[in-house]
Coordinates of C-alpha atoms in Angstrom, one line a residue:
X90 CA 42.6 83.9 114.3
X91 CA 41.9 80.5 112.6
X92 CA 38.1 80.1 113.0
X93 CA 38.5 76.3 113.2
X94 CA 41.3 76.1 115.8
X95 CA 40.8 79.7 117.2
X96 CA 44.6 80.1 117.2
X97 CA 46.5 83.1 115.9
X98 CA 47.7 82.7 112.3
X99 CA 50.8 84.7 112.9
X100 CA 50.2 87.1 110.0
X101 CA 52.7 90.0 109.7
X102 CA 49.7 92.3 109.1
X103 CA 48.1 91.3 112.4
X104 CA 51.4 91.7 114.2
X105 CA 51.3 95.5 113.6
X106 CA 49.7 97.8 116.1
X107 CA 48.3 99.8 113.2
X108 CA 47.9 99.6 109.5
X109 CA 50.8 100.9 107.4
X110 CA 50.7 104.5 106.5
X111 CA 50.6 103.6 102.8
X112 CA 47.8 101.1 103.2
X113 CA 45.3 101.9 100.5
X114 CA 42.2 101.3 102.6
X115 CA 42.9 103.9 105.4
X116 CA 40.6 106.4 103.7
X117 CA 37.8 103.8 103.3
X118 CA 38.1 102.8 107.0
X119 CA 38.1 106.5 108.1
X120 CA 35.0 107.3 106.0
X121 CA 33.2 104.0 106.8
X122 CA 33.3 102.6 103.3
X123 CA 33.5 98.9 102.6
X124 CA 36.4 97.4 100.5
X125 CA 37.8 94.1 99.5
X126 CA 40.9 92.8 97.8
X127 CA 43.9 90.5 97.9
X128 CA 47.0 91.1 100.1
X129 CA 50.3 89.1 100.1
X130 CA 51.3 88.0 103.6
X131 CA 54.0 85.8 105.1
X132 CA 51.5 82.9 105.2
X133 CA 50.3 83.3 101.6
X134 CA 47.7 85.3 99.7
X135 CA 45.0 86.7 102.0
X136 CA 41.5 87.4 100.7
X137 CA 40.8 90.6 102.7
X138 CA 37.5 92.5 103.3
X139 CA 36.6 95.5 105.5
X140 CA 33.1 96.8 106.3
X141 CA 31.6 99.3 108.8
X142 CA 29.9 98.1 111.9
X143 CA 26.2 99.2 111.5
X144 CA 22.9 98.6 113.4
X145 CA 20.7 95.6 112.9
X146 CA 18.9 97.2 109.9
X147 CA 22.2 98.0 108.2
X148 CA 21.9 101.7 109.0
X149 CA 24.5 104.1 110.4
X150 CA 26.3 105.8 111.7
X151 CA 29.3 103.4 111.6
X152 CA 30.4 102.4 115.1
X153 CA 33.7 101.0 113.9
X154 CA 35.2 98.9 111.1
X155 CA 35.5 95.1 110.9
X156 CA 38.5 93.7 109.0
X157 CA 38.4 90.0 108.1
X158 CA 40.4 87.8 105.8
X159 CA 40.9 84.3 104.6
X160 CA 44.1 82.7 103.4
X161 CA 43.8 81.3 99.8
X162 CA 45.2 77.8 100.2
X163 CA 45.6 75.0 97.7
X164 CA 42.4 73.3 99.0
X165 CA 40.5 76.5 98.4
X166 CA 41.7 76.6 94.8
X167 CA 40.7 73.0 94.3
X168 CA 37.2 73.8 95.8
X169 CA 36.8 76.7 93.4
X170 CA 37.8 74.5 90.5
X171 CA 35.3 71.9 91.5
X172 CA 32.5 74.4 91.7
X173 CA 33.4 75.8 88.3
X174 CA 34.0 72.3 86.9
X175 CA 37.3 73.4 85.4
X176 CA 41.0 72.7 85.9
X177 CA 42.2 75.7 88.0
X178 CA 45.9 76.3 88.8
X179 CA 47.4 79.0 91.0
X180 CA 50.6 80.5 89.5
X181 CA 53.1 83.1 90.7
X182 CA 52.7 86.6 89.3
X183 CA 54.7 87.4 86.1
X184 CA 54.0 84.0 84.5
X185 CA 52.5 85.8 81.5
X186 CA 53.0 89.0 79.7
X187 CA 50.2 91.4 80.4
X188 CA 47.1 90.9 82.5
X189 CA 45.2 88.3 80.4
X190 CA 46.4 85.7 77.9
X191 CA 44.6 83.1 75.8
X192 CA 46.4 80.1 74.4
X193 CA 44.6 77.6 72.2
X194 CA 45.7 74.2 71.1
X195 CA 44.0 71.3 69.5
X196 CA 43.4 69.6 72.9
X197 CA 42.9 72.3 75.4
X198 CA 42.2 76.1 75.8
X199 CA 44.2 77.8 78.5
X200 CA 43.2 81.1 79.9
X201 CA 45.6 83.1 82.1
X202 CA 44.6 86.1 84.2
X203 CA 46.7 88.1 86.6
X204 CA 45.2 89.7 89.8
X205 CA 46.5 92.7 91.6
X206 CA 46.7 93.2 95.4
X207 CA 45.3 96.2 97.2
X208 CA 48.4 98.1 96.3
X209 CA 47.7 97.6 92.6
X210 CA 50.7 95.2 92.2
X211 CA 50.4 91.7 90.6
X212 CA 50.0 89.2 93.3
X213 CA 48.9 86.0 91.6
X214 CA 48.0 84.4 88.2
X215 CA 45.2 81.9 87.7
X216 CA 45.2 79.4 84.8
X217 CA 42.0 77.7 83.7
X218 CA 42.4 74.6 81.4
X219 CA 39.3 73.8 79.3
X220 CA 39.4 70.6 77.3
X221 CA 38.2 71.1 73.7
X222 CA 36.0 68.0 73.5
X223 CA 33.3 69.7 71.5
X224 CA 35.8 70.9 69.0
X225 CA 37.3 67.4 68.6
X226 CA 34.0 66.0 67.7
X227 CA 33.2 68.9 65.4
X228 CA 36.5 68.4 63.6
X229 CA 35.7 64.8 63.0
X230 CA 32.3 65.8 61.5
X231 CA 34.0 68.5 59.4
X232 CA 36.5 66.0 58.2
X233 CA 33.9 63.6 57.0
X234 CA 31.9 66.4 55.4
X235 CA 35.0 67.8 53.7
X236 CA 35.8 64.4 52.1
X237 CA 32.3 64.3 50.7
X238 CA 32.5 67.9 49.5
X239 CA 35.9 67.4 47.9
X240 CA 34.7 64.4 46.0
X241 CA 31.7 66.3 44.7
X242 CA 33.9 69.4 44.0
X243 CA 36.3 67.3 41.9
X244 CA 33.5 66.1 39.7
X245 CA 32.1 69.6 39.3
X246 CA 35.5 71.0 38.7
X247 CA 36.2 68.7 35.8
X248 CA 33.0 69.8 34.2
X249 CA 33.7 73.5 34.8
X250 CA 37.2 73.2 33.5
X251 CA 35.9 71.6 30.3
X252 CA 33.2 74.3 29.8
X253 CA 35.5 77.2 30.8
X254 CA 38.3 76.0 28.6
X255 CA 36.0 75.9 25.6
X256 CA 34.1 79.1 26.2
X257 CA 36.5 81.4 28.1
X258 CA 40.1 80.1 28.6
X259 CA 40.9 79.4 25.0
X260 CA 39.6 82.8 23.7
X261 CA 41.4 84.5 26.6
X262 CA 44.6 82.7 25.7
X263 CA 44.3 84.0 22.1
X264 CA 43.8 87.6 23.4
X265 CA 46.7 87.2 25.9
X266 CA 49.1 85.9 23.2
X267 CA 48.1 88.8 20.9
X268 CA 48.8 91.3 23.7
X269 CA 52.2 89.7 24.4
X270 CA 53.0 89.7 20.7
X271 CA 52.2 93.4 20.6
X272 CA 54.5 94.1 23.5
X273 CA 57.4 92.0 22.1
X274 CA 57.1 92.9 18.5
X275 CA 55.9 96.5 18.9
X276 CA 53.8 95.8 15.8
X277 CA 50.6 97.8 16.2
X278 CA 49.2 96.8 12.8
X279 CA 48.0 93.2 13.8
X280 CA 44.4 92.7 14.8
X281 CA 42.5 89.9 16.6
X282 CA 39.3 89.8 14.6
X283 CA 37.7 87.0 16.7
X284 CA 34.3 87.4 15.2
X285 CA 32.5 86.6 18.5
X286 CA 29.5 88.5 19.9
X287 CA 29.9 87.7 23.6
X288 CA 31.9 89.7 26.2
X289 CA 35.3 88.3 25.0
X290 CA 34.4 89.3 21.4
X291 CA 33.6 92.8 22.6
X292 CA 36.9 92.9 24.5
X293 CA 38.7 91.8 21.4
X294 CA 37.1 94.5 19.2
X295 CA 37.8 97.2 21.8
X296 CA 41.4 96.0 22.1
X297 CA 41.8 96.2 18.3
X298 CA 40.3 99.7 18.4
X299 CA 42.5 100.7 21.3
X300 CA 45.6 99.4 19.4
X301 CA 44.6 101.5 16.4
X302 CA 44.3 104.6 18.5
X303 CA 47.6 103.9 20.2
X304 CA 49.3 103.5 16.8
X305 CA 47.8 106.8 15.7
X306 CA 48.8 108.5 18.9
X307 CA 52.3 107.2 18.8
X308 CA 52.7 108.5 15.3
X309 CA 51.5 111.9 16.4
X310 CA 53.6 111.8 19.5
X311 CA 56.8 111.0 17.6
X312 CA 56.2 113.9 15.2
X313 CA 55.3 116.3 18.0
X314 CA 58.3 115.1 20.1
X315 CA 60.6 115.7 17.2
X316 CA 59.4 119.3 16.8
X317 CA 59.1 120.0 20.5
X318 CA 62.6 118.7 21.0
X319 CA 64.1 121.2 18.6
X320 CA 62.0 124.0 20.1
X321 CA 63.0 123.1 23.7
X322 CA 66.6 122.8 22.7
X323 CA 66.5 126.2 20.9
X324 CA 64.8 127.8 23.9
X325 CA 67.5 126.5 26.3
X326 CA 70.3 127.5 24.0
X327 CA 68.9 131.0 23.6
X328 CA 68.4 131.4 27.3
X329 CA 72.0 130.5 28.1
X330 CA 73.3 132.6 25.2
X331 CA 71.2 135.5 26.5
X332 CA 72.7 135.2 29.9
X333 CA 76.2 135.0 28.4
X334 CA 75.6 137.9 26.0
X335 CA 74.3 140.3 28.7
X336 CA 77.6 141.0 30.4
X337 CA 79.3 141.3 27.0
X338 CA 76.8 144.0 26.0
X339 CA 77.3 145.8 29.3
X340 CA 81.0 145.8 28.9
X341 CA 80.8 147.0 25.3
X342 CA 78.6 149.9 26.4
X343 CA 81.1 150.8 29.1
X344 CA 84.0 150.5 26.7
X345 CA 82.2 152.7 24.1
X346 CA 81.5 155.3 26.8
X347 CA 85.2 155.4 27.9
X348 CA 86.4 155.6 24.3
X349 CA 83.9 158.4 23.6
X350 CA 85.1 160.4 26.7
X351 CA 88.8 159.9 25.7
X352 CA 90.5 163.3 24.7
X353 CA 91.6 162.0 21.3
X354 CA 90.2 164.9 19.2
X355 CA 91.7 167.5 21.5
X356 CA 95.1 165.7 21.4
X357 CA 95.0 165.6 17.6
X358 CA 94.2 169.3 17.5
X359 CA 97.1 170.1 19.9
X360 CA 99.5 168.0 17.8
X361 CA 98.4 169.8 14.7
X362 CA 98.9 173.2 16.3
X363 CA 102.4 172.3 17.5
X364 CA 103.3 171.1 14.1
X365 CA 102.1 174.3 12.6
X366 CA 104.2 176.3 15.1
X367 CA 102.8 178.0 18.2
X368 CA 102.2 181.7 18.3
X369 CA 104.5 182.1 21.4
X370 CA 106.6 179.9 23.7
X371 CA 104.0 180.0 26.5
X372 CA 101.3 178.6 24.2
X373 CA 103.7 175.8 23.0
X374 CA 104.5 174.9 26.6
X375 CA 100.8 174.7 27.5
X376 CA 100.2 172.5 24.5
X377 CA 103.0 170.1 25.4
X378 CA 101.7 169.9 29.0
X379 CA 98.2 169.2 27.6
X380 CA 99.6 166.4 25.4
X381 CA 101.4 164.8 28.3
X382 CA 98.1 164.8 30.4
X383 CA 96.1 163.6 27.4
X384 CA 98.6 160.7 26.7
X385 CA 98.4 159.6 30.4
X386 CA 94.6 159.6 30.2
X387 CA 94.6 157.8 26.9
X388 CA 97.0 155.2 28.3
X389 CA 94.6 154.6 31.2
X390 CA 91.7 154.3 28.8
X391 CA 93.7 151.8 26.7
X392 CA 94.6 149.7 29.8
X393 CA 91.0 149.6 31.0
X394 CA 89.9 148.7 27.4
X395 CA 92.4 145.8 27.4
X396 CA 90.9 144.5 30.6
X397 CA 87.4 144.7 29.2
X398 CA 88.5 143.0 26.0
X399 CA 90.2 140.2 27.9
X400 CA 87.0 139.6 29.9
X401 CA 84.8 139.8 26.8
X402 CA 87.2 137.3 25.1
X403 CA 86.8 134.9 27.9
X404 CA 83.0 135.4 27.8
X405 CA 83.0 134.9 24.1
X406 CA 85.1 131.7 24.6
X407 CA 82.5 130.5 27.1
X408 CA 79.8 131.1 24.5
X409 CA 81.7 129.2 21.9
X410 CA 82.4 126.3 24.3
X411 CA 78.7 126.2 25.2
X412 CA 77.8 126.1 21.5
X413 CA 80.3 123.4 20.8
X414 CA 79.0 121.4 23.7
X415 CA 75.5 121.8 22.4
X416 CA 76.6 120.6 19.0
X417 CA 78.2 117.5 20.3
X418 CA 75.6 116.7 23.0
X419 CA 73.5 114.7 20.5
X420 CA 76.4 112.5 19.6
X421 CA 78.8 112.3 22.5
X422 CA 78.7 112.1 26.3
X423 CA 79.5 115.3 28.2
X424 CA 83.2 116.0 28.5
X425 CA 84.4 115.2 32.0
X426 CA 87.1 117.6 33.2
X427 CA 89.1 117.9 36.4
X428 CA 88.3 121.2 38.0
X429 CA 88.4 122.8 41.4
X430 CA 85.1 123.9 42.7
X431 CA 86.4 127.3 43.7
X432 CA 87.6 127.9 40.2
X433 CA 84.3 126.6 38.8
X434 CA 82.4 129.2 40.9
X435 CA 84.8 132.0 39.8
X436 CA 84.3 131.0 36.1
X437 CA 80.6 131.0 36.6
X438 CA 80.7 134.5 38.1
X439 CA 82.6 135.8 35.1
X440 CA 79.6 135.1 32.8
X441 CA 77.1 136.6 35.2
X442 CA 75.9 140.1 34.4
X443 CA 77.6 143.0 36.3
X444 CA 74.3 144.0 37.8
X445 CA 73.9 140.6 39.4
X446 CA 77.5 140.6 40.6
X447 CA 77.2 144.0 42.2
X448 CA 74.0 142.9 44.0
X449 CA 75.6 139.7 45.5
X450 CA 78.5 138.8 47.7
X451 CA 79.4 135.2 47.0
X452 CA 80.8 133.7 50.2
X453 CA 82.5 130.4 49.5
X454 CA 83.5 128.6 52.7
X455 CA 86.4 126.2 53.4
X456 CA 84.5 123.2 52.3
X457 CA 85.1 124.1 48.6
X458 CA 88.8 124.5 49.1
X459 CA 89.1 121.3 51.0
X460 CA 87.5 119.3 48.2
X461 CA 90.4 119.8 45.9
X462 CA 90.0 118.6 42.3
X463 CA 86.9 116.8 41.2
X464 CA 86.1 115.3 37.8
X465 CA 82.7 116.7 36.5
X466 CA 81.1 118.0 33.3
X467 CA 82.6 121.5 33.9
X468 CA 80.9 123.3 30.9
X469 CA 77.4 122.2 31.8
X470 CA 77.9 122.7 35.5
X471 CA 79.2 126.2 34.9
X472 CA 76.0 127.2 33.1
X473 CA 73.9 125.7 35.8
X474 CA 75.8 127.7 38.5
X475 CA 75.4 130.8 36.4
X476 CA 71.6 130.4 36.3
X477 CA 71.6 129.8 40.1
X478 CA 73.7 132.9 40.8
X479 CA 71.4 135.0 38.6
X480 CA 68.3 133.7 40.3
X481 CA 69.9 134.4 43.7
X482 CA 70.6 138.0 42.6
X483 CA 67.1 138.5 41.4
X484 CA 65.7 137.0 44.6
X485 CA 67.7 139.6 46.6
X486 CA 66.4 142.3 44.3
X487 CA 62.8 141.1 44.8
X488 CA 63.4 141.2 48.6
X489 CA 64.0 144.9 48.3
X490 CA 67.7 144.7 49.4
X491 CA 70.5 146.6 47.8
X492 CA 73.0 143.8 48.4
X493 CA 72.7 140.2 49.5
X494 CA 74.9 137.3 50.4
X495 CA 75.1 133.9 48.5
X496 CA 76.8 131.3 50.6
X497 CA 78.2 128.3 48.7
X498 CA 79.3 125.1 50.4
X499 CA 80.2 121.7 49.0
X500 CA 80.9 118.1 50.2
X501 CA 81.5 114.7 48.7
X502 CA 78.9 112.1 49.6
X503 CA 78.2 108.5 48.5
X504 CA 74.8 107.6 47.1
X505 CA 73.7 104.7 45.0
X506 CA 77.2 103.2 45.2
X507 CA 78.6 106.3 43.4
X508 CA 80.5 109.3 44.7
X509 CA 78.5 112.5 44.4
X510 CA 79.3 116.2 44.6
X511 CA 76.8 118.0 46.8
X512 CA 76.7 121.7 46.2
X513 CA 74.5 124.0 48.3
X514 CA 73.7 127.6 47.4
X515 CA 71.9 129.6 50.1
X516 CA 70.8 133.2 49.6
X517 CA 69.1 135.7 51.8
X518 CA 66.5 136.8 49.2
X519 CA 62.8 136.7 48.9
X520 CA 62.5 132.9 49.7
X521 CA 60.2 130.3 48.2
X522 CA 56.7 129.3 49.4
X523 CA 56.4 125.7 50.5
X524 CA 53.9 124.9 47.8
X525 CA 56.4 126.1 45.1
X526 CA 59.5 124.2 46.2
X527 CA 58.9 121.5 43.6
X528 CA 57.1 123.7 41.0
X529 CA 60.1 126.1 40.6
X530 CA 61.7 123.4 38.3
X531 CA 58.6 123.0 36.2
X532 CA 58.6 124.2 32.6
X533 CA 57.0 127.7 32.3
X534 CA 56.8 128.3 36.1
X535 CA 58.3 131.4 37.5
X536 CA 57.6 133.6 40.5
X537 CA 59.1 136.7 38.7
X538 CA 57.6 139.1 36.2
X539 CA 56.7 137.3 32.9
X540 CA 58.2 140.3 30.9
X541 CA 61.7 139.4 32.0
X542 CA 61.4 135.7 32.9
X543 CA 60.1 132.8 31.0
X544 CA 60.4 130.0 33.6
X545 CA 63.0 128.0 31.7
X546 CA 66.2 128.8 33.7
X547 CA 65.6 126.3 36.6
X548 CA 63.7 124.0 34.3
X549 CA 66.8 123.8 32.0
X550 CA 69.0 123.3 35.1
X551 CA 66.9 120.4 36.2
X552 CA 67.0 118.8 32.8
X553 CA 70.8 119.3 32.5
X554 CA 71.4 117.8 36.0
X555 CA 69.2 114.8 35.1
X556 CA 71.1 114.3 31.9
X557 CA 74.3 114.2 34.0
X558 CA 72.7 111.5 36.3
X559 CA 72.3 113.9 39.2
X560 CA 69.4 115.8 40.8
X561 CA 68.5 119.2 42.0
X562 CA 66.1 120.3 44.7
X563 CA 65.1 123.5 46.6
X564 CA 64.6 124.2 50.3
X565 CA 63.3 127.3 52.0
X566 CA 61.9 128.3 55.4
X567 CA 59.3 130.4 53.8
X568 CA 58.8 133.8 52.0
X569 CA 61.3 136.4 53.1
X570 CA 63.7 133.9 54.7
X571 CA 65.9 133.0 51.8
X572 CA 66.2 129.8 49.8
X573 CA 68.7 127.0 49.3
X574 CA 69.4 125.2 46.1
X575 CA 71.0 121.8 46.4
X576 CA 72.8 120.1 43.5
X577 CA 73.9 116.4 43.5
X578 CA 76.2 115.6 40.6
X579 CA 78.0 112.3 40.0
X580 CA 81.8 112.6 40.2
X581 CA 83.8 110.5 37.7
X582 CA 86.5 108.2 39.0
X583 CA 90.0 109.5 38.9
X584 CA 92.1 108.3 36.0
X585 CA 95.2 106.3 36.9
X586 CA 98.1 106.3 34.6
X587 CA 100.9 103.7 34.9
X588 CA 104.6 104.7 35.0
X589 CA 105.2 103.0 31.7
X590 CA 102.3 104.7 30.1
X591 CA 103.4 108.1 31.4
X592 CA 106.9 107.5 30.1

């Protein structure tokens, strides 16, 4: 009812015989607890309150619940604004982002706040406009004070600049020009010698002393770098030559054993006996049969020896190529050759020791064959692949396995506006701990026995890859779960030859 006219307001809430089942206050009314809130109706926003019916002293038990409300009209909003002495405006919900918002300008400060209904949904937004009169007057006072301060500051600044220029800026400019001259001329023999006793003088003397120490250190560093470069170069060459010589030594030992076991002495004795004349015909027939069998065995030994000699010839050629590449590395760029990745892996396997090849099954997938021909530094890359294959075989051995699998895959990617060859070698060996994934490429670091490993294989690989403009990194899921070695090598552009030039 309207308390003034005592007429029904026609609210949709009052038209119901009972409150909706989802009405949030049903529990409050059942338990006799008071509540208040806002509720949107067909006549506008209703300020709603419910309280239990108690005795005259405000005691219980509750004898019912009283539900009362008042529509929030425009006149009510103006009345609230007059009481608060502020400009209050009722807005629709969703006028702002979030529940509260503060917008400040030079003339007014606007505060927005969104209120929820009893269902917890936004029902209205109130805006309060507060004129910034105090701020306007304060700004005027600040402006006047600022003008006075600026005038005084200009006078003080002129005096400070004069003093600073004489005592600090000019000496600092001298020090700065000296430092720039050192950087541009790389002449570490010049000195400042300001002859001052203040802080700038101390700085100048310390700078001269530091330059003297840098000059001495640079001289020592150049000398040590010269010696260390030769030592590092020799170590890398010896390591690669050792890897290449090992299979040659194994095959030489095998060839020597086969030649020692060949029946050459017995065959010579049989020939001598036949030439001297056999005692009887049966003895002569036996000697001839023995010679036929011995010749067959010697022929097999010779054929096997030819295979070993051919393999050792290729391995020796690889050593000679590596030495020639090393000799020219200080003068020329690496030789770029067209090569198939499958052939590159096969060539690398040829210079791997037999013990490593017998321990590994190298599984090359279709990605290598689909790549076709790529232009890379074949000689250097072959030595890198050899080191990786040997490391994979040793990882399988350290894992306690008789035989392991090395899976090789490849793809062409584009990085830094260059085409790159991405090679991945994944073994099922002992794996790499997470803290050692980057250290495996450090000089002197190795997870194997120091008697057989010196920690220069992967270090040399990293240096060689960096010299080619690529990079190498390791990945592993942990000890006992294998490891992956990733190589990223720049691929040279294909050479195009015109028809006239080809002719």
